[in-house]
Short mmCIF file of C-alpha atoms in Angstrom, two decimals:
data_model
loop_
_atom_site.label_atom_id
_atom_site.label_comp_id
_atom_site.label_asym_id
_atom_site.label_seq_id
_atom_site.Cartn_x
_atom_site.Cartn_y
_atom_site.Cartn_z
CA MET S 117 -33.16 21.82 3.38
CA LYS S 118 -33.27 18.13 4.03
CA CYS S 119 -31.82 17.52 0.53
CA GLN S 120 -28.85 19.93 1.51
CA LYS S 121 -27.97 18.01 4.47
CA PHE S 122 -28.12 14.60 2.71
CA MET S 123 -25.95 15.90 0.13
CA ARG S 124 -23.32 17.18 2.55
CA LEU S 125 -23.54 13.97 4.95
CA PHE S 126 -23.31 11.80 1.37
CA PHE S 127 -20.37 13.58 0.45
CA SER S 128 -18.10 13.70 3.42
CA ALA S 129 -18.61 9.94 4.20
CA LEU S 130 -17.39 9.42 0.46
CA LEU S 131 -14.34 11.76 0.98
CA SER S 132 -13.65 9.76 4.11
CA SER S 133 -13.70 6.14 2.43
CA CYS S 134 -11.21 7.60 -0.16
CA LEU S 135 -8.81 9.50 1.97
CA SER S 136 -8.69 6.16 4.28
CA LEU S 137 -6.80 4.84 1.36
CA SER S 138 -4.35 7.69 0.97
CA PRO S 139 -4.09 9.69 4.18
CA LEU S 140 -3.05 13.49 3.37
CA THR S 141 -0.52 14.64 5.30
CA ALA S 142 0.00 18.61 6.24
CA GLN S 143 3.10 18.84 4.25
CA GLU S 144 2.01 16.73 1.22
CA ALA S 145 -1.14 19.60 1.44
CA GLY S 146 1.40 22.43 1.37
CA ASP S 147 3.17 21.22 -1.66
CA ALA S 148 0.79 22.59 -3.92
CA SER S 149 2.13 24.82 -6.61
CA PRO S 150 1.96 28.31 -6.06
CA THR S 151 0.44 28.78 -10.04
CA ALA S 152 -2.59 26.46 -9.92
CA ARG S 153 -2.47 24.13 -13.01
CA SER S 154 -5.87 23.03 -15.23
CA MET S 155 -6.54 19.84 -16.13
CA SER S 156 -9.39 17.70 -17.57
CA PHE S 157 -10.20 14.29 -16.91
CA THR S 158 -12.92 11.42 -17.97
CA VAL S 159 -13.28 8.69 -15.67
CA GLU S 160 -10.74 6.39 -17.54
CA GLN S 161 -8.13 9.25 -18.05
CA ALA S 162 -8.60 9.75 -14.21
CA VAL S 163 -8.10 6.06 -13.22
CA ASP S 164 -5.05 5.53 -15.43
CA TYR S 165 -3.45 9.14 -14.16
CA ALA S 166 -3.95 7.90 -10.38
CA LEU S 167 -2.48 4.29 -11.20
CA LYS S 168 0.86 6.11 -12.40
CA ASN S 169 1.05 8.84 -9.68
CA SER S 170 -0.63 8.08 -6.84
CA ARG S 171 1.67 8.07 -3.87
CA THR S 172 0.04 5.47 -2.39
CA LEU S 173 0.69 3.02 -5.42
CA LYS S 174 4.32 4.47 -5.52
CA SER S 175 4.90 3.30 -1.88
CA ALA S 176 3.32 -0.26 -2.94
CA ASP S 177 5.91 -0.39 -5.74
CA ILE S 178 8.76 0.52 -3.52
CA ASP S 179 7.36 -2.50 -1.18
CA LEU S 180 6.98 -4.99 -4.20
CA GLU S 181 10.65 -3.86 -5.49
CA ILE S 182 12.02 -5.02 -2.13
CA LYS S 183 10.33 -8.20 -1.80
CA LYS S 184 11.57 -8.92 -5.77
CA ARG S 185 15.11 -8.15 -5.03
CA ALA S 186 14.58 -10.37 -1.89
CA ALA S 187 13.23 -13.39 -3.77
CA ASP S 188 15.82 -12.91 -6.76
CA ASN S 189 18.61 -13.00 -4.42
CA SER S 190 17.40 -15.80 -1.98
CA TRP S 191 19.98 -18.28 -3.16
CA ASN S 192 22.51 -16.37 -1.64
CA VAL S 193 21.92 -18.15 1.54
CA LEU S 194 24.22 -20.94 0.13
CA LEU S 195 27.12 -18.44 -0.50
CA PRO S 196 30.14 -19.39 1.79
CA THR S 197 31.26 -16.74 4.10
CA VAL S 198 35.10 -15.54 3.19
CA GLN S 199 36.79 -13.61 5.63
CA VAL S 200 40.02 -12.15 5.34
CA SER S 201 41.91 -10.42 8.22
CA GLY S 202 45.50 -9.37 9.49
CA THR S 203 46.70 -8.85 12.68
CA LEU S 204 50.15 -7.35 14.28
CA SER S 205 50.31 -8.59 17.75
CA ARG S 206 52.88 -7.90 20.95
CA GLN S 207 53.43 -10.15 23.38
CA ASN S 208 53.81 -8.07 27.00
CA ASN S 209 56.28 -11.36 28.21
CA ILE S 210 58.43 -13.40 26.08
CA ASP S 211 60.74 -14.85 28.92
CA SER S 212 59.91 -18.57 27.84
CA ALA S 213 60.52 -18.16 24.56
CA ILE S 214 64.10 -16.45 25.11
CA ASP S 215 64.42 -19.47 27.67
CA SER S 216 63.60 -22.18 25.30
CA ALA S 217 66.05 -20.54 22.80
CA ASN S 218 68.91 -20.10 24.93
CA ALA S 219 68.33 -24.13 26.10
CA SER S 220 68.71 -24.71 22.57
CA VAL S 221 71.76 -22.89 21.80
CA GLU S 222 73.35 -24.37 25.32
CA MET S 223 72.68 -27.83 23.56
CA ALA S 224 73.92 -26.74 20.41
CA ASN S 225 77.48 -25.36 21.95
CA ALA S 226 77.65 -28.71 24.02
CA ILE S 227 77.46 -30.72 21.11
CA GLY S 228 79.67 -28.45 19.19
CA GLN S 229 82.54 -28.89 21.78
CA LEU S 230 81.92 -32.54 22.20
CA MET S 231 82.43 -33.04 18.62
CA SER S 232 85.39 -30.75 18.64
CA ALA S 233 87.20 -32.85 21.32
CA ILE S 234 86.51 -35.81 19.15
CA THR S 235 87.53 -34.58 15.69
CA LYS S 236 90.21 -31.95 17.50
CA ILE S 237 88.58 -29.38 15.24
CA PRO S 238 87.87 -25.82 16.89
CA SER S 239 84.10 -25.30 16.88
CA SER S 240 82.45 -21.76 17.11
CA THR S 241 80.30 -20.97 20.31
CA THR S 242 76.73 -19.36 19.84
CA GLU S 243 75.98 -16.71 22.07
CA LYS S 244 72.81 -16.85 23.85
CA VAL S 245 69.73 -14.74 22.58
CA LYS S 246 69.09 -11.80 24.24
CA ALA S 247 65.47 -10.35 24.20
CA THR S 248 65.04 -7.35 22.05
CA GLU S 249 61.79 -5.21 21.16
CA SER S 250 61.34 -6.74 17.86
CA MET S 251 60.88 -10.53 19.60
CA HIS S 252 57.66 -9.28 21.06
CA TRP S 253 56.07 -8.59 17.77
CA ALA S 254 54.40 -11.36 15.58
CA ALA S 255 52.37 -10.80 12.30
CA VAL S 256 49.46 -13.16 11.78
CA GLY S 257 47.25 -13.54 8.46
CA ASN S 258 43.96 -15.35 8.55
CA LEU S 259 42.16 -16.47 5.46
CA GLY S 260 38.89 -18.52 6.43
CA ILE S 261 36.29 -19.76 4.44
CA SER S 262 32.87 -21.44 6.07
CA TRP S 263 30.45 -23.07 3.94
CA ASN S 264 26.93 -23.81 6.08
CA LEU S 265 24.47 -26.21 4.35
CA SER S 266 20.93 -27.34 5.64
CA LEU S 267 17.71 -28.70 3.73
CA ALA S 268 15.86 -25.78 5.21
CA TYR S 269 17.62 -23.07 2.98
CA ILE S 270 15.68 -24.77 0.33
CA GLU S 271 12.29 -23.90 1.86
CA GLN S 272 13.69 -20.44 2.67
CA MET S 273 14.12 -19.65 -0.91
CA LYS S 274 10.28 -21.05 -1.94
CA ALA S 275 9.44 -18.60 0.79
CA ALA S 276 10.88 -15.66 -0.23
CA LYS S 277 9.29 -16.71 -3.77
CA ALA S 278 5.95 -16.94 -2.14
CA ASP S 279 6.45 -13.71 -0.15
CA TYR S 280 7.35 -11.85 -3.57
CA GLU S 281 4.02 -13.54 -5.12
CA SER S 282 1.76 -11.93 -2.07
CA GLY S 283 3.28 -8.66 -2.72
CA LEU S 284 1.93 -8.86 -6.24
CA ILE S 285 -1.60 -9.55 -5.16
CA SER S 286 -1.04 -6.56 -2.56
CA LEU S 287 -0.14 -4.23 -5.34
CA GLN S 288 -2.75 -5.50 -7.47
CA GLN S 289 -4.99 -5.22 -4.36
CA SER S 290 -3.99 -1.40 -3.87
CA ARG S 291 -4.64 -0.79 -7.55
CA ARG S 292 -8.07 -1.88 -7.67
CA GLU S 293 -8.81 -0.12 -4.57
CA THR S 294 -7.61 2.93 -5.88
CA GLU S 295 -9.29 2.51 -9.10
CA THR S 296 -12.61 1.84 -7.20
CA SER S 297 -11.89 5.39 -4.86
CA VAL S 298 -11.32 7.33 -7.96
CA LYS S 299 -14.21 6.08 -10.23
CA LYS S 300 -16.67 6.90 -6.84
CA LEU S 301 -15.24 10.18 -6.18
CA PHE S 302 -15.71 10.73 -10.07
CA TYR S 303 -18.99 10.10 -10.30
CA GLY S 304 -19.79 11.68 -6.99
CA LEU S 305 -18.08 15.12 -8.02
CA LEU S 306 -20.72 14.72 -11.18
CA LEU S 307 -23.77 14.27 -8.89
CA GLN S 308 -22.37 17.38 -6.87
CA GLN S 309 -21.94 19.28 -10.23
CA GLU S 310 -25.65 18.25 -11.41
CA ASN S 311 -26.67 19.14 -7.74
CA ILE S 312 -25.23 22.62 -8.05
CA SER S 313 -26.82 23.12 -11.52
CA LEU S 314 -30.36 22.40 -10.30
CA GLN S 315 -29.80 24.51 -7.09
CA LYS S 316 -28.67 27.31 -9.41
CA ALA S 317 -31.38 26.95 -11.81
CA THR S 318 -34.08 27.04 -8.53
CA LEU S 319 -31.77 30.30 -7.76
CA GLU S 320 -32.42 31.60 -11.29
CA ASN S 321 -36.40 31.09 -10.84
CA ALA S 322 -36.22 32.69 -7.35
CA ARG S 323 -34.71 35.62 -8.94
CA ARG S 324 -37.01 36.19 -11.80
CA ARG S 325 -39.91 35.67 -9.56
CA SER S 326 -38.11 38.53 -7.12
CA VAL S 327 -37.76 40.60 -10.26
CA GLN S 328 -41.47 40.06 -11.43
CA ALA S 329 -42.91 40.52 -8.02
CA ARG S 330 -41.00 43.84 -8.00
CA THR S 331 -42.51 44.98 -11.08
CA ASN S 332 -45.97 43.78 -9.90
CA TYR S 333 -45.61 45.60 -6.58
CA GLU S 334 -44.59 48.82 -8.12
CA ASN S 335 -47.37 48.62 -10.77
CA GLY S 336 -49.82 48.12 -7.56
CA GLN S 337 -50.93 44.50 -8.93
CA ILE S 338 -49.48 42.85 -5.58
CA PRO S 339 -49.15 43.65 -1.86
CA GLU S 340 -45.77 44.53 -0.33
CA LEU S 341 -45.78 41.37 1.61
CA VAL S 342 -45.88 38.95 -1.28
CA TYR S 343 -43.20 41.30 -2.84
CA LEU S 344 -40.93 41.07 0.28
CA GLN S 345 -41.79 37.15 0.50
CA ALA S 346 -40.49 36.70 -3.11
CA ASN S 347 -37.47 38.81 -2.50
CA VAL S 348 -36.56 37.07 0.86
CA ALA S 349 -36.96 33.73 -0.77
CA TYR S 350 -34.24 34.38 -3.22
CA GLU S 351 -31.95 35.93 -0.92
CA ASN S 352 -32.12 33.02 1.35
CA GLN S 353 -31.28 30.41 -1.33
CA LYS S 354 -27.98 32.27 -2.31
CA PRO S 355 -25.90 31.18 0.65
CA GLU S 356 -26.62 27.53 -0.15
CA VAL S 357 -25.44 27.81 -3.75
CA GLN S 358 -22.15 29.38 -2.52
CA ASN S 359 -22.08 26.58 0.29
CA ALA S 360 -22.31 23.86 -2.15
CA GLU S 361 -19.85 25.42 -4.54
CA ARG S 362 -17.28 25.69 -1.61
CA LEU S 363 -18.11 22.14 -0.68
CA LEU S 364 -17.22 21.02 -4.34
CA LYS S 365 -14.00 22.74 -4.63
CA GLN S 366 -12.73 20.70 -1.49
CA GLN S 367 -13.77 17.81 -2.87
CA LEU S 368 -12.01 18.37 -6.01
CA ASP S 369 -8.86 19.14 -4.10
CA THR S 370 -9.33 15.78 -2.48
CA PHE S 371 -9.66 14.10 -5.95
CA ALA S 372 -6.60 15.81 -7.29
CA PHE S 373 -4.66 14.60 -4.19
CA LEU S 374 -6.02 11.20 -4.98
CA LEU S 375 -4.72 11.26 -8.28
CA GLY S 376 -1.35 12.31 -7.16
CA LEU S 377 -2.03 15.82 -8.38
CA PRO S 378 -0.79 18.78 -6.42
CA VAL S 379 -3.59 20.01 -4.01
CA GLY S 380 -5.18 23.25 -5.68
CA THR S 381 -5.11 22.10 -9.44
CA ASN S 382 -8.26 23.15 -11.34
CA ILE S 383 -9.93 19.84 -12.39
CA GLU S 384 -12.42 19.78 -15.23
CA LEU S 385 -14.69 16.58 -14.92
CA VAL S 386 -15.47 15.36 -18.63
CA GLY S 387 -18.69 13.07 -18.54
CA SER S 388 -21.93 12.63 -17.06
CA ILE S 389 -23.92 10.09 -14.62
CA ASP S 390 -25.76 8.70 -17.87
CA LEU S 391 -25.67 4.80 -17.56
CA SER S 392 -26.13 1.61 -19.62
CA PHE S 393 -27.98 -1.00 -17.79
CA ILE S 394 -26.50 -4.59 -17.42
CA ASN S 395 -28.36 -7.89 -16.42
CA VAL S 396 -26.52 -9.61 -13.48
CA ASP S 397 -27.41 -12.79 -11.51
CA ALA S 398 -25.81 -13.34 -8.20
CA ASP S 399 -25.09 -17.15 -8.69
CA GLU S 400 -24.16 -17.04 -12.21
CA LEU S 401 -21.37 -13.94 -11.29
CA LEU S 402 -20.41 -16.20 -8.18
CA ALA S 403 -19.98 -19.03 -10.35
CA THR S 404 -18.22 -17.40 -13.11
CA TYR S 405 -15.76 -14.88 -11.09
CA GLY S 406 -15.95 -16.12 -7.48
CA GLY S 407 -12.37 -17.17 -7.57
CA GLN S 408 -10.89 -14.00 -8.81
CA ASN S 409 -11.59 -12.12 -5.19
CA LEU S 410 -8.33 -10.48 -4.44
CA ALA S 411 -8.90 -10.73 -0.61
CA ALA S 412 -9.39 -14.66 -0.94
CA GLN S 413 -6.05 -14.68 -3.26
CA SER S 414 -4.21 -12.60 -0.82
CA LEU S 415 -5.11 -15.11 2.16
CA ALA S 416 -4.33 -17.86 0.02
CA SER S 417 -0.77 -16.66 -0.66
CA SER S 418 -0.40 -15.86 2.88
CA LEU S 419 -1.58 -19.52 3.83
CA ASN S 420 1.22 -20.63 1.24
CA LEU S 421 3.83 -18.30 2.80
CA MET S 422 3.23 -19.85 6.16
CA GLN S 423 3.54 -23.28 4.95
CA LYS S 424 6.79 -22.58 3.26
CA ASN S 425 8.13 -20.83 6.67
CA LEU S 426 6.94 -24.01 8.56
CA ASN S 427 8.44 -26.50 6.37
CA ALA S 428 11.78 -24.66 6.80
CA LEU S 429 11.55 -24.56 10.33
CA ASN S 430 10.71 -28.31 10.53
CA LEU S 431 13.38 -29.21 8.31
CA SER S 432 16.16 -26.95 10.41
CA SER S 433 14.75 -28.86 13.40
CA PHE S 434 14.57 -32.65 12.14
CA THR S 435 17.65 -32.80 9.90
CA PRO S 436 21.40 -32.15 10.41
CA ALA S 437 23.33 -29.15 9.21
CA LEU S 438 26.70 -29.83 7.48
CA ALA S 439 29.17 -27.17 8.31
CA LEU S 440 32.54 -27.09 6.14
CA ASN S 441 35.15 -24.93 7.29
CA TRP S 442 38.77 -24.28 5.68
CA GLY S 443 41.46 -21.84 6.98
CA LEU S 444 44.94 -20.69 6.28
CA GLN S 445 46.70 -18.63 8.85
CA PRO S 446 50.40 -17.57 8.27
CA MET S 447 52.40 -16.43 11.07
CA ILE S 448 55.90 -14.57 11.24
CA SER S 449 57.68 -13.85 14.64
CA ASP S 450 60.19 -11.55 15.27
CA ALA S 451 58.15 -9.45 12.85
CA PHE S 452 60.75 -6.18 12.48
CA ASN S 453 63.86 -8.74 12.16
CA LYS S 454 62.93 -11.17 9.39
CA SER S 455 61.95 -10.72 5.97
CA TRP S 456 58.65 -10.92 5.30
CA PHE S 457 59.23 -12.06 1.35
CA GLU S 458 61.11 -15.20 2.69
CA ARG S 459 58.73 -18.24 3.04
CA ASP S 460 60.78 -19.95 5.33
CA ASN S 461 60.25 -17.01 7.65
CA TRP S 462 56.44 -18.05 8.18
CA SER S 463 54.56 -20.90 9.58
CA ASP S 464 51.05 -21.76 9.07
CA GLN S 465 48.33 -22.44 11.81
CA GLY S 466 45.12 -23.40 9.21
CA SER S 467 43.24 -26.10 9.46
CA PHE S 468 40.14 -28.09 7.29
CA SER S 469 36.84 -29.15 9.24
CA ALA S 470 33.72 -30.73 8.66
CA THR S 471 30.95 -30.73 11.17
CA LEU S 472 27.63 -32.42 10.82
CA ALA S 473 25.45 -30.76 13.93
CA TRP S 474 22.09 -31.59 14.82
CA ASN S 475 20.28 -29.55 17.22
CA ILE S 476 18.20 -32.09 19.35
CA THR S 477 16.68 -29.59 21.95
CA ASN S 478 15.00 -28.15 18.75
CA MET S 479 13.01 -31.66 18.65
CA LEU S 480 11.59 -31.63 22.02
CA PRO S 481 7.76 -30.80 21.71
CA PHE S 482 8.28 -28.29 24.60
CA SER S 483 11.29 -26.50 22.88
CA ALA S 484 11.05 -22.67 21.75
CA ASN S 485 11.39 -24.22 17.92
CA ARG S 486 8.51 -26.78 18.41
CA GLN S 487 6.48 -23.80 19.93
CA GLN S 488 7.29 -21.39 17.26
CA ALA S 489 6.19 -24.60 14.75
CA LYS S 490 2.67 -24.76 16.65
CA ASP S 491 2.23 -21.04 16.64
CA LEU S 492 2.57 -21.38 12.83
CA GLU S 493 0.17 -24.15 12.43
CA ALA S 494 -2.51 -22.15 14.60
CA ASN S 495 -2.27 -19.14 12.36
CA MET S 496 -2.57 -21.25 9.22
CA ARG S 497 -5.71 -22.34 11.16
CA LYS S 498 -6.68 -19.01 11.50
CA LEU S 499 -6.18 -17.62 8.15
CA GLN S 500 -8.18 -20.88 6.58
CA VAL S 501 -11.22 -19.31 8.76
CA SER S 502 -10.13 -16.15 7.34
CA MET S 503 -10.80 -17.40 3.93
CA GLU S 504 -14.18 -19.04 4.65
CA THR S 505 -15.41 -15.58 6.05
CA VAL S 506 -14.07 -13.63 2.92
CA GLN S 507 -15.68 -16.37 0.80
CA GLU S 508 -19.03 -15.79 2.53
CA ASN S 509 -18.85 -12.14 2.87
CA GLN S 510 -18.01 -12.33 -0.88
CA ARG S 511 -21.31 -13.91 -1.55
CA MET S 512 -23.33 -11.58 0.75
CA GLU S 513 -21.39 -8.33 -1.14
CA VAL S 514 -22.34 -9.62 -4.59
CA ILE S 515 -26.02 -10.54 -3.55
CA LYS S 516 -26.04 -7.11 -1.93
CA ALA S 517 -24.91 -5.54 -5.02
CA VAL S 518 -26.98 -7.11 -7.34
CA ASP S 519 -30.59 -6.61 -5.24
CA THR S 520 -29.19 -2.79 -5.13
CA LEU S 521 -28.48 -2.73 -8.86
CA ASN S 522 -32.01 -4.23 -9.61
CA SER S 523 -33.77 -1.81 -6.92
CA ALA S 524 -31.89 1.40 -8.29
CA ARG S 525 -32.97 0.30 -12.00
CA GLU S 526 -36.59 0.17 -10.66
CA GLN S 527 -36.13 3.45 -8.94
CA ILE S 528 -34.52 5.35 -11.96
CA ALA S 529 -37.34 4.18 -14.05
CA ALA S 530 -40.11 5.31 -11.77
CA MET S 531 -38.20 8.65 -10.95
CA ALA S 532 -37.94 9.59 -14.53
CA ARG S 533 -41.52 9.18 -14.74
CA ASN S 534 -42.01 11.50 -11.71
CA ILE S 535 -40.04 14.00 -13.24
CA ASP S 536 -42.23 14.08 -15.99
CA LEU S 537 -45.39 14.52 -13.65
CA ALA S 538 -43.53 17.22 -11.38
CA GLN S 539 -42.17 19.12 -14.36
CA ARG S 540 -45.83 19.42 -15.84
CA SER S 541 -47.01 20.17 -12.13
CA TYR S 542 -44.39 22.86 -11.76
CA ASN S 543 -45.13 24.56 -15.50
CA MET S 544 -49.17 24.71 -14.56
CA THR S 545 -48.29 26.47 -11.17
CA GLU S 546 -46.25 28.81 -12.46
CA ARG S 547 -48.30 29.98 -14.84
CA ALA S 548 -51.21 30.04 -12.37
CA TYR S 549 -48.95 32.15 -10.25
CA LEU S 550 -48.12 34.69 -12.94
CA ALA S 551 -51.74 35.17 -13.66
CA GLY S 552 -52.57 35.73 -10.16
CA ALA S 553 -54.38 32.79 -9.19
CA THR S 554 -52.44 30.76 -7.11
CA GLU S 555 -50.32 31.74 -3.88
CA LEU S 556 -45.85 31.98 -3.90
CA LEU S 557 -46.00 29.14 -1.36
CA GLU S 558 -47.76 26.67 -3.62
CA LEU S 559 -45.10 27.54 -6.57
CA ARG S 560 -42.18 26.90 -4.16
CA ASP S 561 -43.84 23.80 -2.97
CA ALA S 562 -43.91 22.75 -6.82
CA GLU S 563 -40.64 23.90 -7.27
CA THR S 564 -39.42 21.89 -4.21
CA GLN S 565 -41.14 18.79 -5.57
CA LEU S 566 -39.39 19.13 -9.11
CA TYR S 567 -36.00 19.65 -7.62
CA GLN S 568 -36.28 16.48 -5.35
CA ALA S 569 -37.68 14.29 -8.40
CA GLN S 570 -34.23 15.82 -10.09
CA LEU S 571 -32.07 14.93 -7.36
CA GLY S 572 -33.53 11.53 -6.45
CA LEU S 573 -32.99 10.53 -10.15
CA ALA S 574 -29.68 11.32 -9.83
CA ASN S 575 -28.80 10.14 -6.74
CA GLN S 576 -30.39 6.81 -8.01
CA LYS S 577 -28.15 6.87 -10.97
CA PHE S 578 -25.05 7.36 -8.58
CA THR S 579 -26.38 4.38 -6.71
CA TYR S 580 -26.30 2.16 -9.68
CA ILE S 581 -22.96 3.21 -10.65
CA SER S 582 -21.36 2.76 -6.95
CA ALA S 583 -23.00 -0.40 -6.46
CA LEU S 584 -21.78 -1.44 -9.94
CA ILE S 585 -17.98 -0.26 -8.82
CA ASP S 586 -18.79 -2.43 -6.07
CA LEU S 587 -19.61 -5.19 -7.34
CA GLU S 588 -16.32 -5.37 -9.78
CA ASN S 589 -14.26 -4.82 -7.05
CA THR S 590 -15.66 -7.79 -5.17
CA LEU S 591 -15.21 -9.80 -8.24
CA ASN S 592 -12.12 -8.26 -9.68
CA VAL S 593 -13.53 -7.87 -12.96
CA THR S 594 -14.87 -5.23 -15.39
CA LEU S 595 -18.47 -5.90 -16.01
CA SER S 596 -19.17 -2.45 -17.52
CA LYS S 597 -18.66 -1.45 -21.14
#
């Protein structure tokens, strides 16, 4: 019973760690195909399938695509802004324009009359302008081009590229974490299958003893109490096997989801917990692969991104920006009485300007701009501390993993010898029980010891494999063959 509780707690913790990478929503859980599929996987095939179909990685791929597009088009900050507009407007009051036009008419008439008196040639008289609805209307077009130039744009483009490189490392981390989770769960499921096989073998032994006890009881060779004890022991083991099989099915559903398969897919695991030992030394591993840790690379990438953003902020604060503006603004008044296709009816109010602007306020040490720069510098110092922490944690994890590997290797050798002794003890006790020389309780104790030795060996093999997977994940390297 203690072994059963241990196995349940062990796999609950393992499933929780795997699900933390790919949270299962209710909707996704209901996406299982009505007709269950059947698929078989080796551990390599399972990892490859998960890397191609994992929902978590698909989401990470989309995030990287966004950052790549931003990096590829970061130069667009250098593009000028071009704006075209057209406006048809109506003035509410045009009295001043009418008065100005009539003043010009009166002056022209006066000049004409004067010239007529001098030359004795009759001159025509221009009538005064009268307001019409068309005079209220004017058409205005506008073509504006502005181009802003700043040295900060260069660092902003570099920052976009650094952000994309950071995204590449994040995707690599997600892929490595997915690979680690798939491998651990794969071997954990193999361990559970082996545990169920051992339980079924034990159950079959209990069944055979129950049948033998019934025969002996009916032949008067043993009392009824012994027969009942054997039968009760057999019946008590049935629910344990059934619960283990139910738990295995749930774990296989989780494994299917982690791979990106519909929940309910029938999965067959191809492989075993057999392993080949490797010789490792913590100092040599750290010296050779210490710089490949993805967590440290991610922090270094984030630090580089912050430095680029700080450079852009400093350049925008301490260097001026150049703004070039050119505009074309054609305008026609009395819009409904004049032809829009005659050039002389249009006037242009456009202009060109070049402005050199320097925000002096941003240079002040207590300005919002400088405070933002100080925040960036503080966060960079925090990242440097985090990098030191990651490096120390990496060293600690490598030493711990190497110790676990060496300890598990010794335990595997010792438990292999212990299984031989436990098997011999069980065989001798079984023969004695069948001969009536020992009690059922002693036989069950010998069987329990054999089962615990076999399960202990399987657990130590899983411990070795799990520690090796963690070590490879920490160093971002493949050590196993």
